[in-house]
N, CA and C atoms as an extended XYZ file, in Angstrom:
537
Properties=species:S:1:pos:R:3:atomname:S:1:resname:S:1:resid:I:1 pbc="F F F"
N       -56.642       19.235        7.826 N   UNK     1
C       -56.422       19.474        6.704 CA  UNK     1
C       -57.002       18.534        6.056 C   UNK     1
N       -58.115       19.057        4.744 N   UNK     2
C       -59.241       17.990        3.515 CA  UNK     2
C       -58.491       17.335        3.243 C   UNK     2
N       -59.628       16.071        3.246 N   UNK     3
C       -59.038       14.741        2.756 CA  UNK     3
C       -58.929       15.005        0.988 C   UNK     3
N       -57.952       14.685        0.700 N   UNK     4
C       -57.758       14.782       -1.111 CA  UNK     4
C       -59.079       14.803       -1.882 C   UNK     4
N       -58.868       15.331       -3.045 N   UNK     5
C       -60.110       14.859       -3.854 CA  UNK     5
C       -59.512       13.506       -4.812 C   UNK     5
N       -60.372       13.364       -5.048 N   UNK     6
C       -60.239       11.993       -5.905 CA  UNK     6
C       -61.161       13.467       -7.592 C   UNK     6
N       -60.735       13.545       -8.407 N   UNK     7
C       -61.797       14.413       -9.434 CA  UNK     7
C       -61.384       13.302      -10.190 C   UNK     7
N       -62.808       12.495      -11.400 N   UNK     8
C       -62.620       12.085      -11.968 CA  UNK     8
C       -63.601       11.804      -13.494 C   UNK     8
N       -62.935       11.356      -14.150 N   UNK     9
C       -63.560       11.923      -15.427 CA  UNK     9
C       -64.694       10.339      -15.960 C   UNK     9
N       -65.290       10.588      -17.127 N   UNK    10
C       -65.916       10.002      -18.078 CA  UNK    10
C       -65.460        9.371      -18.902 C   UNK    10
N       -65.684       10.615      -19.875 N   UNK    11
C       -65.408        9.382      -21.426 CA  UNK    11
C       -63.369        9.165      -21.584 C   UNK    11
N       -63.747        8.489      -22.250 N   UNK    12
C       -61.807        8.171      -22.025 CA  UNK    12
C       -61.318        7.467      -21.092 C   UNK    12
N       -62.399        7.393      -19.816 N   UNK    13
C       -62.109        6.641      -18.135 CA  UNK    13
C       -62.627        6.082      -17.868 C   UNK    13
N       -64.204        6.011      -17.835 N   UNK    14
C       -65.315        4.905      -17.522 CA  UNK    14
C       -65.712        4.529      -18.952 C   UNK    14
N       -65.710        5.375      -19.999 N   UNK    15
C       -66.674        4.878      -21.366 CA  UNK    15
C       -65.095        5.379      -22.176 C   UNK    15
N       -64.566        3.791      -22.302 N   UNK    16
C       -63.391        4.425      -23.408 CA  UNK    16
C       -64.124        4.404      -24.553 C   UNK    16
N       -63.239        5.389      -25.914 N   UNK    17
C       -63.799        5.735      -27.246 CA  UNK    17
C       -63.328        4.587      -27.870 C   UNK    17
N       -64.114        3.621      -28.742 N   UNK    18
C       -63.888        3.070      -30.049 CA  UNK    18
C       -63.268        3.250      -30.770 C   UNK    18
N       -61.997        2.118      -30.910 N   UNK    19
C       -60.493        2.146      -31.499 CA  UNK    19
C       -61.182        2.433      -33.524 C   UNK    19
N       -60.416        2.523      -33.969 N   UNK    20
C       -60.438        3.264      -35.451 CA  UNK    20
C       -61.278        1.768      -36.297 C   UNK    20
N       -61.093        0.483      -35.824 N   UNK    21
C       -62.067        0.036      -36.646 CA  UNK    21
C       -63.745       -0.138      -35.726 C   UNK    21
N       -63.836        0.159      -34.731 N   UNK    22
C       -64.775        1.260      -34.058 CA  UNK    22
C       -65.147       -0.636      -33.169 C   UNK    22
N       -64.174       -0.929      -32.392 N   UNK    23
C       -64.593       -2.296      -31.535 CA  UNK    23
C       -64.640       -1.696      -30.044 C   UNK    23
N       -64.950       -1.774      -29.100 N   UNK    24
C       -64.501       -1.668      -27.268 CA  UNK    24
C       -63.494       -2.610      -26.716 C   UNK    24
N       -63.311       -2.384      -25.231 N   UNK    25
C       -63.136       -2.953      -24.947 CA  UNK    25
C       -64.064       -4.656      -24.488 C   UNK    25
N       -63.810       -6.060      -24.819 N   UNK    26
C       -64.027       -6.590      -24.217 CA  UNK    26
C       -64.857       -6.811      -23.031 C   UNK    26
N       -64.415       -6.207      -22.204 N   UNK    27
C       -64.687       -6.404      -21.069 CA  UNK    27
C       -65.465       -5.495      -20.488 C   UNK    27
N       -66.202       -4.312      -21.609 N   UNK    28
C       -66.900       -3.079      -21.464 CA  UNK    28
C       -68.806       -3.987      -21.823 C   UNK    28
N       -69.463       -3.603      -21.058 N   UNK    29
C       -71.470       -3.277      -21.945 CA  UNK    29
C       -72.213       -2.342      -22.272 C   UNK    29
N       -72.336       -2.708      -23.486 N   UNK    30
C       -73.156       -1.815      -23.946 CA  UNK    30
C       -74.438       -1.272      -23.246 C   UNK    30
N       -75.097        0.080      -23.214 N   UNK    31
C       -75.485        0.616      -22.641 CA  UNK    31
C       -76.539        2.118      -23.609 C   UNK    31
N       -77.889        1.796      -23.409 N   UNK    32
C       -78.083        2.984      -24.319 CA  UNK    32
C       -78.673        3.574      -23.653 C   UNK    32
N       -78.047        4.890      -23.380 N   UNK    33
C       -78.689        6.144      -22.224 CA  UNK    33
C       -79.432        7.476      -22.763 C   UNK    33
N       -79.184        8.686      -22.368 N   UNK    34
C       -80.578        9.475      -22.296 CA  UNK    34
C       -80.023       10.468      -21.360 C   UNK    34
N       -79.335       11.356      -22.391 N   UNK    35
C       -78.351       12.298      -21.393 CA  UNK    35
C       -79.420       13.727      -20.933 C   UNK    35
N       -79.134       14.714      -20.434 N   UNK    36
C       -80.317       16.060      -19.976 CA  UNK    36
C       -80.355       16.637      -21.346 C   UNK    36
N       -80.995       17.379      -21.457 N   UNK    37
C       -81.074       17.767      -22.820 CA  UNK    37
C       -81.172       17.701      -24.150 C   UNK    37
N       -81.168       15.853      -24.805 N   UNK    38
C       -81.141       15.131      -25.793 CA  UNK    38
C       -81.799       14.711      -25.854 C   UNK    38
N       -82.803       15.029      -27.376 N   UNK    39
C       -84.038       14.784      -27.498 CA  UNK    39
C       -84.442       13.019      -27.174 C   UNK    39
N       -85.727       12.783      -27.074 N   UNK    40
C       -86.160       11.247      -26.756 CA  UNK    40
C       -85.095        9.956      -27.674 C   UNK    40
N       -85.744       10.785      -29.045 N   UNK    41
C       -84.766        9.530      -30.510 CA  UNK    41
C       -83.670       10.019      -30.584 C   UNK    41
N       -82.867       10.794      -30.025 N   UNK    42
C       -81.723       10.901      -29.450 CA  UNK    42
C       -80.274       10.312      -28.444 C   UNK    42
N       -80.745        8.765      -27.798 N   UNK    43
C       -79.954        8.364      -27.430 CA  UNK    43
C       -78.366        8.392      -27.539 C   UNK    43
N       -77.794        8.168      -26.666 N   UNK    44
C       -76.379        7.689      -26.951 CA  UNK    44
C       -75.910        6.302      -25.932 C   UNK    44
N       -74.816        5.454      -27.202 N   UNK    45
C       -74.483        4.754      -26.573 CA  UNK    45
C       -73.171        4.912      -26.012 C   UNK    45
N       -73.256        3.920      -24.380 N   UNK    46
C       -71.658        3.989      -23.974 CA  UNK    46
C       -70.884        2.633      -23.563 C   UNK    46
N       -70.228        1.800      -23.496 N   UNK    47
C       -69.715        1.141      -23.277 CA  UNK    47
C       -69.171        0.589      -21.533 C   UNK    47
N       -69.610        0.156      -20.474 N   UNK    48
C       -69.250        0.549      -19.030 CA  UNK    48
C       -68.633       -0.957      -18.619 C   UNK    48
N       -67.959       -0.643      -17.846 N   UNK    49
C       -66.952       -1.843      -17.437 CA  UNK    49
C       -67.439       -2.550      -16.611 C   UNK    49
N       -68.776       -3.308      -15.937 N   UNK    50
C       -69.479       -3.379      -14.890 CA  UNK    50
C       -68.425       -3.847      -13.376 C   UNK    50
N       -67.443       -4.390      -13.198 N   UNK    51
C       -66.306       -5.048      -12.957 CA  UNK    51
C       -66.087       -2.867      -11.857 C   UNK    51
N       -65.795       -1.910      -13.373 N   UNK    52
C       -65.824       -0.963      -12.422 CA  UNK    52
C       -66.354       -0.626      -11.236 C   UNK    52
N       -67.785       -0.978      -11.126 N   UNK    53
C       -68.447       -0.305      -10.299 CA  UNK    53
C       -68.234       -1.241       -8.815 C   UNK    53
N       -67.773       -2.452       -7.890 N   UNK    54
C       -67.115       -2.530       -7.061 CA  UNK    54
C       -65.764       -2.191       -6.715 C   UNK    54
N       -65.312       -2.371       -7.672 N   UNK    55
C       -63.323       -1.657       -7.677 CA  UNK    55
C       -63.294       -0.077       -7.129 C   UNK    55
N       -64.024        0.607       -7.747 N   UNK    56
C       -63.857        2.177       -7.650 CA  UNK    56
C       -64.931        1.969       -6.648 C   UNK    56
N       -65.971        1.607       -5.772 N   UNK    57
C       -67.181        1.385       -4.523 CA  UNK    57
C       -66.112        1.459       -3.555 C   UNK    57
N       -64.860        0.716       -3.731 N   UNK    58
C       -63.861       -0.045       -2.738 CA  UNK    58
C       -62.939        1.243       -2.362 C   UNK    58
N       -62.705        2.237       -3.437 N   UNK    59
C       -62.515        3.668       -3.330 CA  UNK    59
C       -62.840        4.544       -3.043 C   UNK    59
N       -63.618        4.278       -3.874 N   UNK    60
C       -64.683        6.294       -3.465 CA  UNK    60
C       -65.423        5.626       -1.215 C   UNK    60
N       -65.429        4.846       -1.230 N   UNK    61
C       -66.051        4.748        0.378 CA  UNK    61
C       -64.978        4.345        1.242 C   UNK    61
N       -63.152        4.218        1.064 N   UNK    62
C       -62.552        3.931        1.862 CA  UNK    62
C       -62.295        4.333        3.106 C   UNK    62
N       -62.977        6.518        2.644 N   UNK    63
C       -62.955        8.045        4.277 CA  UNK    63
C       -60.976        7.601        3.873 C   UNK    63
N       -60.365        7.091        2.517 N   UNK    64
C       -60.209        7.976        2.279 CA  UNK    64
C       -58.795        8.975        1.538 C   UNK    64
N       -60.675        9.872        1.120 N   UNK    65
C       -60.645       10.626       -0.230 CA  UNK    65
C       -61.721       11.476       -0.465 C   UNK    65
N       -62.238       11.930       -0.693 N   UNK    66
C       -63.040       13.036       -0.674 CA  UNK    66
C       -63.599       12.567       -2.690 C   UNK    66
N       -64.801       11.591       -2.932 N   UNK    67
C       -64.717       11.768       -4.521 CA  UNK    67
C       -65.808       12.963       -4.655 C   UNK    67
N       -65.444       13.385       -6.350 N   UNK    68
C       -66.189       14.258       -7.339 CA  UNK    68
C       -65.997       14.294       -8.630 C   UNK    68
N       -67.381       14.609       -9.547 N   UNK    69
C       -67.501       13.750      -10.781 CA  UNK    69
C       -66.640       15.045      -11.689 C   UNK    69
N       -65.460       15.197      -12.675 N   UNK    70
C       -65.380       16.241      -12.558 CA  UNK    70
C       -65.293       16.312      -13.833 C   UNK    70
N       -66.632       15.640      -15.557 N   UNK    71
C       -67.207       15.298      -16.328 CA  UNK    71
C       -67.533       16.246      -17.163 C   UNK    71
N       -67.954       16.323      -18.873 N   UNK    72
C       -68.891       16.887      -19.325 CA  UNK    72
C       -70.453       16.392      -18.894 C   UNK    72
N       -70.440       15.705      -18.995 N   UNK    73
C       -72.070       14.775      -17.869 CA  UNK    73
C       -72.172       15.730      -16.679 C   UNK    73
N       -71.422       16.205      -15.862 N   UNK    74
C       -72.105       17.190      -15.001 CA  UNK    74
C       -73.004       16.435      -14.080 C   UNK    74
N       -74.240       16.910      -14.175 N   UNK    75
C       -75.118       15.864      -13.086 CA  UNK    75
C       -75.731       14.669      -13.966 C   UNK    75
N       -75.913       14.360      -14.892 N   UNK    76
C       -76.104       12.623      -15.491 CA  UNK    76
C       -74.719       11.880      -15.267 C   UNK    76
N       -73.804       12.297      -15.142 N   UNK    77
C       -72.351       11.391      -13.746 CA  UNK    77
C       -73.532       10.510      -12.963 C   UNK    77
N       -73.514       11.740      -11.966 N   UNK    78
C       -74.555       10.668      -10.750 CA  UNK    78
C       -76.131       10.517      -10.984 C   UNK    78
N       -76.419       10.334      -11.733 N   UNK    79
C       -77.662       10.732      -12.355 CA  UNK    79
C       -78.034        9.098      -13.413 C   UNK    79
N       -76.793        9.202      -13.876 N   UNK    80
C       -77.305        7.646      -14.729 CA  UNK    80
C       -75.951        6.956      -15.154 C   UNK    80
N       -74.797        7.391      -15.289 N   UNK    81
C       -73.652        6.648      -14.707 CA  UNK    81
C       -73.013        6.321      -14.003 C   UNK    81
N       -73.027        6.611      -13.183 N   UNK    82
C       -72.678        6.163      -10.997 CA  UNK    82
C       -73.746        4.553      -11.185 C   UNK    82
N       -75.182        5.094      -11.168 N   UNK    83
C       -75.996        4.105      -11.161 CA  UNK    83
C       -76.045        2.672      -12.339 C   UNK    83
N       -75.672        2.733      -13.529 N   UNK    84
C       -74.847        2.484      -14.386 CA  UNK    84
C       -74.210        0.686      -13.480 C   UNK    84
N       -72.522        1.355      -12.491 N   UNK    85
C       -71.924        1.103      -12.129 CA  UNK    85
C       -71.999        0.564      -10.474 C   UNK    85
N       -73.365        0.560      -10.243 N   UNK    86
C       -73.405        0.588       -8.676 CA  UNK    86
C       -72.263        1.702       -8.091 C   UNK    86
N       -72.159        2.494       -8.525 N   UNK    87
C       -70.783        3.297       -7.304 CA  UNK    87
C       -72.730        4.627       -6.095 C   UNK    87
N       -71.934        4.755       -4.913 N   UNK    88
C       -71.857        5.647       -4.361 CA  UNK    88
C       -72.343        7.051       -4.853 C   UNK    88
N       -73.638        8.051       -4.494 N   UNK    89
C       -73.729        9.341       -4.785 CA  UNK    89
C       -72.779        9.768       -3.993 C   UNK    89
N       -72.483       10.722       -5.231 N   UNK    90
C       -70.902       11.622       -5.283 CA  UNK    90
C       -71.688       13.431       -6.347 C   UNK    90
N       -71.397       14.730       -5.308 N   UNK    91
C       -70.765       14.990       -6.293 CA  UNK    91
C       -70.139       15.408       -7.540 C   UNK    91
N       -71.288       16.600       -8.492 N   UNK    92
C       -70.153       16.505       -9.513 CA  UNK    92
C       -70.143       18.190       -9.637 C   UNK    92
N       -68.607       18.780       -9.605 N   UNK    93
C       -67.306       19.968      -10.109 CA  UNK    93
C       -69.260       20.410      -11.275 C   UNK    93
N       -69.492       21.389      -11.235 N   UNK    94
C       -70.401       22.708      -12.308 CA  UNK    94
C       -70.156       23.032      -13.759 C   UNK    94
N       -69.412       22.131      -14.560 N   UNK    95
C       -68.102       22.269      -15.203 CA  UNK    95
C       -69.490       23.085      -16.063 C   UNK    95
N       -68.842       24.482      -16.557 N   UNK    96
C       -70.133       24.968      -17.958 CA  UNK    96
C       -69.877       24.251      -18.861 C   UNK    96
N       -70.346       24.720      -20.630 N   UNK    97
C       -70.294       24.171      -21.388 CA  UNK    97
C       -69.156       24.515      -22.749 C   UNK    97
N       -67.986       25.033      -22.651 N   UNK    98
C       -67.616       26.200      -22.727 CA  UNK    98
C       -67.909       25.795      -24.860 C   UNK    98
N       -67.200       27.091      -25.161 N   UNK    99
C       -67.454       26.925      -27.184 CA  UNK    99
C       -66.475       26.385      -27.876 C   UNK    99
N       -65.660       25.670      -27.172 N   UNK   100
C       -64.799       25.470      -27.280 CA  UNK   100
C       -64.753       24.222      -29.372 C   UNK   100
N       -63.209       24.193      -30.067 N   UNK   101
C       -63.174       22.899      -30.888 CA  UNK   101
C       -62.549       22.431      -30.132 C   UNK   101
N       -61.824       22.410      -29.367 N   UNK   102
C       -60.992       20.830      -28.930 CA  UNK   102
C       -60.498       21.650      -27.208 C   UNK   102
N       -60.158       20.509      -26.786 N   UNK   103
C       -60.305       19.967      -25.667 CA  UNK   103
C       -59.324       20.892      -24.335 C   UNK   103
N       -58.076       21.738      -25.297 N   UNK   104
C       -57.091       22.236      -24.481 CA  UNK   104
C       -56.722       23.588      -26.517 C   UNK   104
N       -57.606       24.683      -25.775 N   UNK   105
C       -57.847       25.750      -26.731 CA  UNK   105
C       -56.394       27.127      -25.687 C   UNK   105
N       -56.243       26.856      -24.915 N   UNK   106
C       -54.727       27.137      -23.785 CA  UNK   106
C       -53.722       26.639      -24.511 C   UNK   106
N       -53.663       24.931      -24.086 N   UNK   107
C       -52.655       24.151      -25.114 CA  UNK   107
C       -53.382       23.386      -23.352 C   UNK   107
N       -53.526       22.945      -22.785 N   UNK   108
C       -53.787       22.730      -21.336 CA  UNK   108
C       -55.005       22.687      -21.591 C   UNK   108
N       -56.012       21.221      -20.625 N   UNK   109
C       -57.804       20.573      -20.400 CA  UNK   109
C       -57.688       21.090      -19.853 C   UNK   109
N       -59.001       22.572      -20.827 N   UNK   110
C       -59.827       23.207      -20.575 CA  UNK   110
C       -60.613       23.327      -19.532 C   UNK   110
N       -60.794       22.044      -18.478 N   UNK   111
C       -61.337       21.701      -17.235 CA  UNK   111
C       -60.282       22.627      -15.921 C   UNK   111
N       -59.092       22.431      -16.011 N   UNK   112
C       -58.102       23.585      -15.319 CA  UNK   112
C       -59.071       24.607      -15.249 C   UNK   112
N       -58.925       24.934      -15.671 N   UNK   113
C       -59.462       26.381      -15.433 CA  UNK   113
C       -60.343       26.358      -14.954 C   UNK   113
N       -61.408       26.205      -13.722 N   UNK   114
C       -62.081       25.347      -13.534 CA  UNK   114
C       -62.427       24.789      -11.767 C   UNK   114
N       -61.002       23.450      -12.606 N   UNK   115
C       -60.668       23.245      -10.997 CA  UNK   115
C       -59.667       23.430      -10.439 C   UNK   115
N       -58.772       24.528      -11.356 N   UNK   116
C       -57.932       25.004      -10.177 CA  UNK   116
C       -58.894       26.013       -8.762 C   UNK   116
N       -58.834       26.654       -9.034 N   UNK   117
C       -59.744       28.123       -8.235 CA  UNK   117
C       -61.021       27.315       -7.053 C   UNK   117
N       -61.203       26.723       -7.550 N   UNK   118
C       -62.426       25.243       -6.618 CA  UNK   118
C       -61.536       24.037       -6.263 C   UNK   118
N       -60.684       23.764       -6.171 N   UNK   119
C       -59.408       22.895       -5.347 CA  UNK   119
C       -58.538       24.244       -4.650 C   UNK   119
N       -58.513       25.356       -4.791 N   UNK   120
C       -57.323       26.242       -4.194 CA  UNK   120
C       -56.255       25.259       -4.005 C   UNK   120
N       -55.995       24.924       -2.193 N   UNK   121
C       -54.910       24.065       -1.843 CA  UNK   121
C       -55.172       22.906       -1.284 C   UNK   121
N       -56.620       22.122       -2.200 N   UNK   122
C       -56.645       20.856       -1.801 CA  UNK   122
C       -55.446       20.001       -2.541 C   UNK   122
N       -55.314       18.625       -2.141 N   UNK   123
C       -54.612       17.787       -2.233 CA  UNK   123
C       -55.799       17.181       -3.652 C   UNK   123
N       -55.493       16.510       -4.953 N   UNK   124
C       -56.362       16.158       -5.262 CA  UNK   124
C       -55.788       14.508       -6.325 C   UNK   124
N       -56.251       13.937       -6.383 N   UNK   125
C       -55.573       13.091       -7.449 CA  UNK   125
C       -56.754       13.044       -8.923 C   UNK   125
N       -56.402       13.044       -9.686 N   UNK   126
C       -57.642       13.810      -11.515 CA  UNK   126
C       -57.404       12.326      -12.401 C   UNK   126
N       -58.268       12.022      -12.305 N   UNK   127
C       -57.743       10.676      -13.812 CA  UNK   127
C       -58.727       11.237      -14.263 C   UNK   127
N       -58.032       11.625      -16.069 N   UNK   128
C       -58.733       12.079      -17.239 CA  UNK   128
C       -58.002       11.785      -17.666 C   UNK   128
N       -58.838       11.478      -18.531 N   UNK   129
C       -57.755       10.939      -20.016 CA  UNK   129
C       -56.852       11.923      -21.246 C   UNK   129
N       -57.428       13.414      -20.525 N   UNK   130
C       -56.947       14.600      -21.294 CA  UNK   130
C       -55.632       15.399      -21.702 C   UNK   130
N       -55.310       14.988      -20.901 N   UNK   131
C       -53.972       16.088      -19.575 CA  UNK   131
C       -52.819       16.184      -21.150 C   UNK   131
N       -52.049       17.134      -21.049 N   UNK   132
C       -51.277       18.287      -21.970 CA  UNK   132
C       -49.958       18.352      -20.673 C   UNK   132
N       -48.836       17.878      -21.129 N   UNK   133
C       -47.294       18.030      -20.589 CA  UNK   133
C       -47.916       19.634      -19.782 C   UNK   133
N       -48.485       20.213      -20.420 N   UNK   134
C       -48.783       21.495      -19.101 CA  UNK   134
C       -48.801       21.263      -18.072 C   UNK   134
N       -50.718       20.294      -18.389 N   UNK   135
C       -51.205       20.106      -17.400 CA  UNK   135
C       -50.397       19.056      -16.291 C   UNK   135
N       -48.939       18.404      -16.392 N   UNK   136
C       -48.585       17.859      -15.761 CA  UNK   136
C       -47.179       18.616      -14.825 C   UNK   136
N       -47.431       20.452      -15.657 N   UNK   137
C       -46.641       20.972      -15.402 CA  UNK   137
C       -47.464       21.425      -13.800 C   UNK   137
N       -48.164       21.925      -14.361 N   UNK   138
C       -49.639       22.461      -13.909 CA  UNK   138
C       -49.257       21.570      -12.264 C   UNK   138
N       -49.445       20.198      -12.449 N   UNK   139
C       -49.996       19.004      -11.572 CA  UNK   139
C       -47.975       19.225      -10.321 C   UNK   139
N       -47.249       19.640      -11.245 N   UNK   140
C       -45.683       19.690      -10.015 CA  UNK   140
C       -45.568       20.919       -9.499 C   UNK   140
N       -45.940       22.008      -10.527 N   UNK   141
C       -45.900       22.490       -9.195 CA  UNK   141
C       -47.272       23.338       -8.516 C   UNK   141
N       -48.036       23.029       -8.372 N   UNK   142
C       -48.812       22.734       -6.702 CA  UNK   142
C       -48.191       21.910       -6.291 C   UNK   142
N       -47.481       20.881       -6.172 N   UNK   143
C       -47.007       19.655       -5.457 CA  UNK   143
C       -45.671       20.738       -4.907 C   UNK   143
N       -45.583       20.826       -4.899 N   UNK   144
C       -44.561       21.918       -4.965 CA  UNK   144
C       -44.471       22.850       -3.636 C   UNK   144
N       -45.836       23.625       -4.367 N   UNK   145
C       -46.161       24.446       -3.219 CA  UNK   145
C       -47.107       24.528       -1.719 C   UNK   145
N       -47.038       22.781       -2.073 N   UNK   146
C       -47.365       22.607       -0.023 CA  UNK   146
C       -49.136       21.558       -0.867 C   UNK   146
N       -49.787       21.143       -2.789 N   UNK   147
C       -50.786       21.822       -3.007 CA  UNK   147
C       -50.377       19.625       -3.725 C   UNK   147
N       -50.121       18.705       -2.749 N   UNK   148
C       -49.893       17.707       -3.546 CA  UNK   148
C       -50.956       17.204       -4.040 C   UNK   148
N       -50.659       17.296       -5.864 N   UNK   149
C       -51.499       16.674       -7.169 CA  UNK   149
C       -50.773       15.446       -7.313 C   UNK   149
N       -51.243       14.688       -7.964 N   UNK   150
C       -51.477       13.233       -9.081 CA  UNK   150
C       -52.868       13.452       -9.939 C   UNK   150
N       -51.578       13.244      -11.563 N   UNK   151
C       -52.502       12.530      -12.604 CA  UNK   151
C       -52.601       11.751      -13.069 C   UNK   151
N       -53.305       11.317      -13.606 N   UNK   152
C       -53.959        9.413      -13.625 CA  UNK   152
C       -54.315        9.586      -15.099 C   UNK   152
N       -53.392        9.089      -16.773 N   UNK   153
C       -54.473        9.317      -17.618 CA  UNK   153
C       -54.306        8.197      -18.523 C   UNK   153
N       -55.147        7.235      -17.543 N   UNK   154
C       -55.675        6.155      -19.286 CA  UNK   154
C       -55.734        6.717      -20.439 C   UNK   154
N       -55.048        5.977      -21.360 N   UNK   155
C       -55.912        5.626      -23.289 CA  UNK   155
C       -57.034        5.876      -22.654 C   UNK   155
N       -57.483        6.611      -23.748 N   UNK   156
C       -58.485        6.610      -23.528 CA  UNK   156
C       -59.168        5.316      -24.523 C   UNK   156
N       -58.820        4.911      -25.068 N   UNK   157
C       -59.311        3.541      -26.195 CA  UNK   157
C       -59.651        2.354      -25.296 C   UNK   157
N       -58.659        2.484      -24.296 N   UNK   158
C       -58.986        1.668      -22.749 CA  UNK   158
C       -59.923        1.929      -21.862 C   UNK   158
N       -59.748        2.818      -21.254 N   UNK   159
C       -60.075        3.331      -20.232 CA  UNK   159
C       -59.553        3.255      -18.224 C   UNK   159
N       -59.927        2.996      -17.723 N   UNK   160
C       -59.968        2.829      -16.787 CA  UNK   160
C       -58.838        1.375      -16.213 C   UNK   160
N       -57.985        1.055      -15.553 N   UNK   161
C       -57.700       -0.084      -15.627 CA  UNK   161
C       -57.213       -0.021      -14.022 C   UNK   161
N       -57.018       -1.279      -12.946 N   UNK   162
C       -56.816       -1.873      -12.122 CA  UNK   162
C       -55.757       -0.767      -11.564 C   UNK   162
N       -54.391       -0.647      -12.804 N   UNK   163
C       -52.885       -0.549      -12.130 CA  UNK   163
C       -52.675        1.691      -12.063 C   UNK   163
N       -54.320        2.032      -12.486 N   UNK   164
C       -54.804        3.174      -12.604 CA  UNK   164
C       -55.483        3.601      -10.987 C   UNK   164
N       -56.062        2.486      -10.672 N   UNK   165
C       -57.079        3.001       -8.780 CA  UNK   165
C       -55.754        2.451       -8.133 C   UNK   165
N       -54.859        1.426       -8.479 N   UNK   166
C       -53.223        1.399       -7.569 CA  UNK   166
C       -52.287        2.686       -7.346 C   UNK   166
N       -52.512        2.721       -8.496 N   UNK   167
C       -51.231        3.950       -8.108 CA  UNK   167
C       -51.800        5.575       -7.416 C   UNK   167
N       -53.290        5.734       -7.997 N   UNK   168
C       -54.400        6.341       -6.607 CA  UNK   168
C       -53.922        6.300       -5.471 C   UNK   168
N       -54.252        4.798       -4.958 N   UNK   169
C       -54.465        3.892       -3.915 CA  UNK   169
C       -52.409        4.148       -2.841 C   UNK   169
N       -51.706        4.530       -3.571 N   UNK   170
C       -50.247        4.325       -3.260 CA  UNK   170
C       -49.977        5.609       -2.864 C   UNK   170
N       -50.584        6.524       -4.125 N   UNK   171
C       -50.532        7.853       -3.748 CA  UNK   171
C       -51.331        8.345       -2.281 C   UNK   171
N       -52.761        8.017       -2.199 N   UNK   172
C       -53.115        8.192       -0.888 CA  UNK   172
C       -52.011        7.526        0.009 C   UNK   172
N       -51.958        6.381        0.033 N   UNK   173
C       -51.349        6.080        1.451 CA  UNK   173
C       -49.731        7.497        1.930 C   UNK   173
N       -49.135        6.970        0.181 N   UNK   174
C       -48.067        8.473        0.263 CA  UNK   174
C       -48.665        9.837        0.783 C   UNK   174
N       -49.949       10.093        0.858 N   UNK   175
C       -50.080       10.931        1.243 CA  UNK   175
C       -50.347       11.220        3.054 C   UNK   175
N       -51.144       10.090        3.494 N   UNK   176
C       -51.364        9.667        5.026 CA  UNK   176
C       -50.236        9.932        5.233 C   UNK   176
N       -49.036        9.092        5.092 N   UNK   177
C       -47.969        9.272        5.769 CA  UNK   177
C       -46.968       10.013        5.856 C   UNK   177
N       -47.176       11.249        4.767 N   UNK   178
C       -46.774       13.054        5.039 CA  UNK   178
C       -47.153       13.337        6.306 C   UNK   178
N       -48.520       13.235        6.270 N   UNK   179
C       -49.118       13.720        7.211 CA  UNK   179
C       -49.084       13.553        8.134 C   UNK   179
């Protein structure tokens, strides 16, 4: 059996969205980055919690999971965001750049159309801020078919919390016990 995947999003997870008043969590540090394809005079401001690096690295190198970026940042997740947090290099899903005006064109997170066939029957913990009820139903159905699936959904204005990683670790422990 393959180790469970940890699918990790960035926007709303590692980079919280500013609150209505423009503030970001006080734990996060400002960075200016230049994603692939952006003109040099149009960098992007991001806020990252430097504490995420050590905590995530411990999980990613635990030997309990296979990490995979699952983000519209694509290769920039490994080239830009990961190094800012001191994360080990790991691959990304090659998600397309869909021409959509909502994250839920079919009532569920658009990434799922690419994640589902890629995962096949592999177990997975997926951290993303943008799941809908249909995504949670999909995860329950995968689990019922023997492909354990955990969806972890941080608040997009606060991002990833230690409790989310504890939830993933506990789920991984239950997977190990079941195997």
